[in-house]
């Protein structure tokens, strides 16, 4: 239900049904929809999974979501040109009812396929961006076959840490590192690099 995180599929205005993943009764039919029921076969569910996961780390996850949307919609654009040609041939040879039935079936297949694909996409980005990491494949790592990494902190976040902690994390001079100060343990310079720029 968030168009910025949702891929769209083509559907003809003459379609007589909608894909099962998008179908269902609601208030317009006098029925309360099962909004609290999790259903991987539902467009509402899978698109909300992706969008809500992207909200959690928008700056890192959304570019991948947008790239996926553009790729999927580009494939549909290519497919619809072929579908138009096939529908026209059906119309000319078999009549309007046959062409409408054909395009309805093809669009239903596209919509249902998109929901399946989007559910799998959620699984991919969930595993890649879990636990605050960005996890990529690494065949050399025999422990997990992966390489976890952190996204860099923003300058805004770094500035907030400096403001909130003052000189607490300031990297001391070289001589202070070597000698330490009365009552303050010598700290590793590697652990203090986060805010060395201040």
mmCIF file of C-alpha atoms in Angstrom:
data_model
loop_
_atom_site.group_PDB
_atom_site.id
_atom_site.type_symbol
_atom_site.label_atom_id
_atom_site.label_comp_id
_atom_site.label_asym_id
_atom_site.label_seq_id
_atom_site.Cartn_x
_atom_site.Cartn_y
_atom_site.Cartn_z
ATOM 1 C CA UNK A 1 0.000 0.000 0.000
ATOM 2 C CA UNK A 2 3.066 2.268 -0.332
ATOM 3 C CA UNK A 3 3.576 3.026 -4.007
ATOM 4 C CA UNK A 4 7.243 3.976 -3.530
ATOM 5 C CA UNK A 5 8.076 0.411 -2.440
ATOM 6 C CA UNK A 6 5.645 -1.478 -4.663
ATOM 7 C CA UNK A 7 6.207 -2.917 -8.125
ATOM 8 C CA UNK A 8 3.269 -2.580 -10.474
ATOM 9 C CA UNK A 9 2.091 -5.046 -13.094
ATOM 10 C CA UNK A 10 -0.002 -4.336 -16.203
ATOM 11 C CA UNK A 11 -3.682 -5.158 -16.306
ATOM 12 C CA UNK A 12 -6.107 -4.452 -19.126
ATOM 13 C CA UNK A 13 -9.172 -2.328 -18.524
ATOM 14 C CA UNK A 14 -11.231 -5.118 -20.079
ATOM 15 C CA UNK A 15 -10.058 -7.718 -17.534
ATOM 16 C CA UNK A 16 -12.939 -9.714 -16.121
ATOM 17 C CA UNK A 17 -11.091 -10.839 -12.957
ATOM 18 C CA UNK A 18 -8.095 -9.756 -10.907
ATOM 19 C CA UNK A 19 -5.219 -11.974 -9.752
ATOM 20 C CA UNK A 20 -6.059 -14.084 -6.706
ATOM 21 C CA UNK A 21 -3.256 -12.387 -4.743
ATOM 22 C CA UNK A 22 -5.060 -9.038 -5.150
ATOM 23 C CA UNK A 23 -8.635 -10.319 -4.830
ATOM 24 C CA UNK A 24 -10.833 -10.483 -1.776
ATOM 25 C CA UNK A 25 -13.836 -8.885 -0.272
ATOM 26 C CA UNK A 26 -13.746 -5.731 1.787
ATOM 27 C CA UNK A 27 -15.887 -2.929 3.151
ATOM 28 C CA UNK A 28 -17.247 -2.194 -0.337
ATOM 29 C CA UNK A 29 -18.791 -5.691 -0.170
ATOM 30 C CA UNK A 30 -20.027 -5.289 3.405
ATOM 31 C CA UNK A 31 -17.201 -7.540 4.678
ATOM 32 C CA UNK A 32 -14.401 -6.763 7.134
ATOM 33 C CA UNK A 33 -11.156 -7.947 5.507
ATOM 34 C CA UNK A 34 -8.801 -10.255 7.447
ATOM 35 C CA UNK A 35 -6.246 -7.463 7.889
ATOM 36 C CA UNK A 36 -4.517 -9.174 10.843
ATOM 37 C CA UNK A 37 -4.089 -12.500 9.038
ATOM 38 C CA UNK A 38 -0.584 -13.075 7.677
ATOM 39 C CA UNK A 39 -0.752 -14.523 4.159
ATOM 40 C CA UNK A 40 2.265 -14.926 1.883
ATOM 41 C CA UNK A 41 -0.134 -15.333 -1.054
ATOM 42 C CA UNK A 42 -1.517 -11.820 -0.504
ATOM 43 C CA UNK A 43 -0.165 -8.773 -2.334
ATOM 44 C CA UNK A 44 -1.016 -6.651 0.708
ATOM 45 C CA UNK A 45 1.142 -8.826 2.957
ATOM 46 C CA UNK A 46 4.241 -9.181 0.804
ATOM 47 C CA UNK A 47 4.382 -5.556 -0.288
ATOM 48 C CA UNK A 48 3.998 -4.464 3.332
ATOM 49 C CA UNK A 49 6.784 -6.834 4.388
ATOM 50 C CA UNK A 50 9.189 -5.208 1.930
ATOM 51 C CA UNK A 51 8.122 -1.633 2.626
ATOM 52 C CA UNK A 52 8.203 -1.982 6.406
ATOM 53 C CA UNK A 53 11.615 -3.643 6.290
ATOM 54 C CA UNK A 54 12.897 -0.820 4.071
ATOM 55 C CA UNK A 55 11.568 1.791 6.518
ATOM 56 C CA UNK A 56 13.856 0.387 9.214
ATOM 57 C CA UNK A 57 17.020 1.324 7.279
ATOM 58 C CA UNK A 58 15.754 3.414 4.384
ATOM 59 C CA UNK A 59 19.132 4.828 3.334
ATOM 60 C CA UNK A 60 20.597 1.343 2.888
ATOM 61 C CA UNK A 61 17.643 -0.859 1.861
ATOM 62 C CA UNK A 62 15.479 1.435 -0.291
ATOM 63 C CA UNK A 63 18.007 1.810 -3.147
ATOM 64 C CA UNK A 64 17.898 -1.977 -3.585
ATOM 65 C CA UNK A 65 14.093 -1.970 -3.463
ATOM 66 C CA UNK A 66 13.925 0.799 -6.067
ATOM 67 C CA UNK A 67 16.342 -1.065 -8.328
ATOM 68 C CA UNK A 68 14.191 -4.197 -8.061
ATOM 69 C CA UNK A 69 11.023 -2.226 -8.841
ATOM 70 C CA UNK A 70 12.595 -0.726 -11.970
ATOM 71 C CA UNK A 71 13.863 -4.120 -13.168
ATOM 72 C CA UNK A 72 10.500 -5.854 -12.636
ATOM 73 C CA UNK A 73 8.469 -3.089 -14.257
ATOM 74 C CA UNK A 74 10.860 -2.998 -17.215
ATOM 75 C CA UNK A 75 10.294 -6.728 -17.763
ATOM 76 C CA UNK A 76 6.546 -6.195 -17.649
ATOM 77 C CA UNK A 77 6.807 -3.359 -20.166
ATOM 78 C CA UNK A 78 8.598 -5.668 -22.574
ATOM 79 C CA UNK A 79 6.054 -8.441 -21.997
ATOM 80 C CA UNK A 80 3.024 -6.200 -22.534
ATOM 81 C CA UNK A 81 4.143 -5.259 -26.056
ATOM 82 C CA UNK A 82 4.181 -8.957 -27.000
ATOM 83 C CA UNK A 83 0.904 -9.520 -25.186
ATOM 84 C CA UNK A 84 -0.735 -6.703 -27.167
ATOM 85 C CA UNK A 85 0.300 -8.364 -30.437
ATOM 86 C CA UNK A 86 -0.964 -11.783 -29.324
ATOM 87 C CA UNK A 87 -4.266 -10.303 -28.094
ATOM 88 C CA UNK A 88 -4.805 -8.526 -31.411
ATOM 89 C CA UNK A 89 -4.289 -11.787 -33.314
ATOM 90 C CA UNK A 90 -6.768 -13.557 -31.015
ATOM 91 C CA UNK A 91 -9.246 -10.731 -31.511
ATOM 92 C CA UNK A 92 -8.930 -10.933 -35.310
ATOM 93 C CA UNK A 93 -9.154 -14.744 -35.473
ATOM 94 C CA UNK A 94 -11.413 -15.667 -32.551
ATOM 95 C CA UNK A 95 -13.251 -12.503 -31.549
ATOM 96 C CA UNK A 96 -13.331 -10.062 -28.641
ATOM 97 C CA UNK A 97 -14.357 -12.566 -25.947
ATOM 98 C CA UNK A 98 -11.341 -14.755 -26.693
ATOM 99 C CA UNK A 99 -8.945 -11.777 -26.649
ATOM 100 C CA UNK A 100 -10.394 -10.539 -23.333
ATOM 101 C CA UNK A 101 -10.147 -14.009 -21.768
ATOM 102 C CA UNK A 102 -6.541 -14.297 -22.988
ATOM 103 C CA UNK A 103 -5.403 -10.909 -21.666
ATOM 104 C CA UNK A 104 -7.232 -11.446 -18.361
ATOM 105 C CA UNK A 105 -5.481 -14.777 -17.842
ATOM 106 C CA UNK A 106 -2.057 -13.370 -18.771
ATOM 107 C CA UNK A 107 -2.416 -10.375 -16.438
ATOM 108 C CA UNK A 108 -3.630 -12.608 -13.616
ATOM 109 C CA UNK A 109 -0.539 -14.765 -14.116
ATOM 110 C CA UNK A 110 1.697 -11.682 -14.033
ATOM 111 C CA UNK A 111 0.107 -10.335 -10.856
ATOM 112 C CA UNK A 112 0.248 -13.644 -8.989
ATOM 113 C CA UNK A 113 3.820 -14.229 -10.178
ATOM 114 C CA UNK A 114 4.823 -10.762 -8.979
ATOM 115 C CA UNK A 115 3.497 -11.501 -5.483
ATOM 116 C CA UNK A 116 5.501 -14.747 -5.365
ATOM 117 C CA UNK A 117 8.602 -12.924 -6.602
ATOM 118 C CA UNK A 118 8.122 -10.090 -4.078
ATOM 119 C CA UNK A 119 7.806 -12.562 -1.211
ATOM 120 C CA UNK A 120 11.112 -14.159 -2.260
ATOM 121 C CA UNK A 121 12.651 -10.684 -2.584
ATOM 122 C CA UNK A 122 11.624 -9.908 0.995
ATOM 123 C CA UNK A 123 13.449 -13.057 2.102
ATOM 124 C CA UNK A 124 16.591 -11.942 0.275
ATOM 125 C CA UNK A 125 16.691 -8.439 1.728
ATOM 126 C CA UNK A 126 15.753 -9.698 5.189
ATOM 127 C CA UNK A 127 18.714 -12.067 5.237
ATOM 128 C CA UNK A 128 21.043 -9.470 3.714
ATOM 129 C CA UNK A 129 20.152 -6.626 6.111
ATOM 130 C CA UNK A 130 19.472 -8.537 9.349
ATOM 131 C CA UNK A 131 20.853 -7.629 12.768
ATOM 132 C CA UNK A 132 21.976 -4.189 11.598
ATOM 133 C CA UNK A 133 24.527 -5.647 9.165
ATOM 134 C CA UNK A 134 24.910 -5.743 5.415
ATOM 135 C CA UNK A 135 25.683 -9.381 4.700
ATOM 136 C CA UNK A 136 27.132 -10.479 1.386
ATOM 137 C CA UNK A 137 28.274 -13.869 0.121
ATOM 138 C CA UNK A 138 31.886 -14.861 0.806
ATOM 139 C CA UNK A 139 32.815 -18.377 -0.270
ATOM 140 C CA UNK A 140 36.160 -18.095 1.529
ATOM 141 C CA UNK A 141 34.468 -17.791 4.928
ATOM 142 C CA UNK A 142 33.904 -21.408 5.935
ATOM 143 C CA UNK A 143 32.029 -20.443 9.100
ATOM 144 C CA UNK A 144 29.025 -18.931 7.311
ATOM 145 C CA UNK A 145 29.871 -18.392 3.626
ATOM 146 C CA UNK A 146 29.239 -14.733 4.244
ATOM 147 C CA UNK A 147 30.881 -11.398 4.945
ATOM 148 C CA UNK A 148 28.980 -9.245 7.442
ATOM 149 C CA UNK A 149 29.714 -5.523 7.330
ATOM 150 C CA UNK A 150 28.286 -2.386 8.880
ATOM 151 C CA UNK A 151 26.930 0.534 6.958
ATOM 152 C CA UNK A 152 28.883 3.697 7.741
ATOM 153 C CA UNK A 153 27.428 6.027 10.333
ATOM 154 C CA UNK A 154 26.168 9.346 8.996
ATOM 155 C CA UNK A 155 27.917 12.618 9.836
ATOM 156 C CA UNK A 156 24.726 13.644 11.643
ATOM 157 C CA UNK A 157 25.051 10.624 13.934
ATOM 158 C CA UNK A 158 28.779 11.233 14.505
ATOM 159 C CA UNK A 159 28.063 14.875 15.369
ATOM 160 C CA UNK A 160 25.412 13.794 17.868
ATOM 161 C CA UNK A 161 27.877 11.446 19.599
ATOM 162 C CA UNK A 162 30.411 14.278 19.853
ATOM 163 C CA UNK A 163 27.757 16.625 21.237
ATOM 164 C CA UNK A 164 26.444 14.089 23.748
ATOM 165 C CA UNK A 165 29.815 12.809 24.982
ATOM 166 C CA UNK A 166 32.120 15.820 24.690
ATOM 167 C CA UNK A 167 35.775 14.787 24.912
ATOM 168 C CA UNK A 168 35.035 11.335 26.293
ATOM 169 C CA UNK A 169 35.964 9.586 23.015
ATOM 170 C CA UNK A 170 38.550 12.106 21.801
ATOM 171 C CA UNK A 171 41.742 10.376 20.721
ATOM 172 C CA UNK A 172 44.474 11.517 23.094
ATOM 173 C CA UNK A 173 47.853 12.649 21.857
ATOM 174 C CA UNK A 174 50.483 10.023 21.088
ATOM 175 C CA UNK A 175 52.351 10.710 24.324
ATOM 176 C CA UNK A 176 49.158 10.470 26.379
ATOM 177 C CA UNK A 177 48.398 7.136 24.738
ATOM 178 C CA UNK A 178 51.808 5.807 25.669
ATOM 179 C CA UNK A 179 51.858 7.183 29.202
ATOM 180 C CA UNK A 180 48.220 7.104 30.161
ATOM 181 C CA UNK A 181 46.812 9.567 32.683
ATOM 182 C CA UNK A 182 46.422 9.310 36.399
ATOM 183 C CA UNK A 183 43.464 6.981 37.062
ATOM 184 C CA UNK A 184 42.552 6.614 33.357
ATOM 185 C CA UNK A 185 43.534 3.398 31.573
ATOM 186 C CA UNK A 186 45.444 3.622 28.300
ATOM 187 C CA UNK A 187 42.924 3.196 25.515
ATOM 188 C CA UNK A 188 43.393 1.585 22.140
ATOM 189 C CA UNK A 189 43.600 4.158 19.387
ATOM 190 C CA UNK A 190 41.735 1.764 17.067
ATOM 191 C CA UNK A 191 38.646 1.905 19.277
ATOM 192 C CA UNK A 192 38.681 5.676 19.369
ATOM 193 C CA UNK A 193 38.941 6.434 15.633
ATOM 194 C CA UNK A 194 35.180 7.002 15.350
ATOM 195 C CA UNK A 195 35.419 10.557 16.542
ATOM 196 C CA UNK A 196 39.051 11.388 15.897
ATOM 197 C CA UNK A 197 38.007 14.007 13.370
ATOM 198 C CA UNK A 198 36.886 16.293 16.193
#
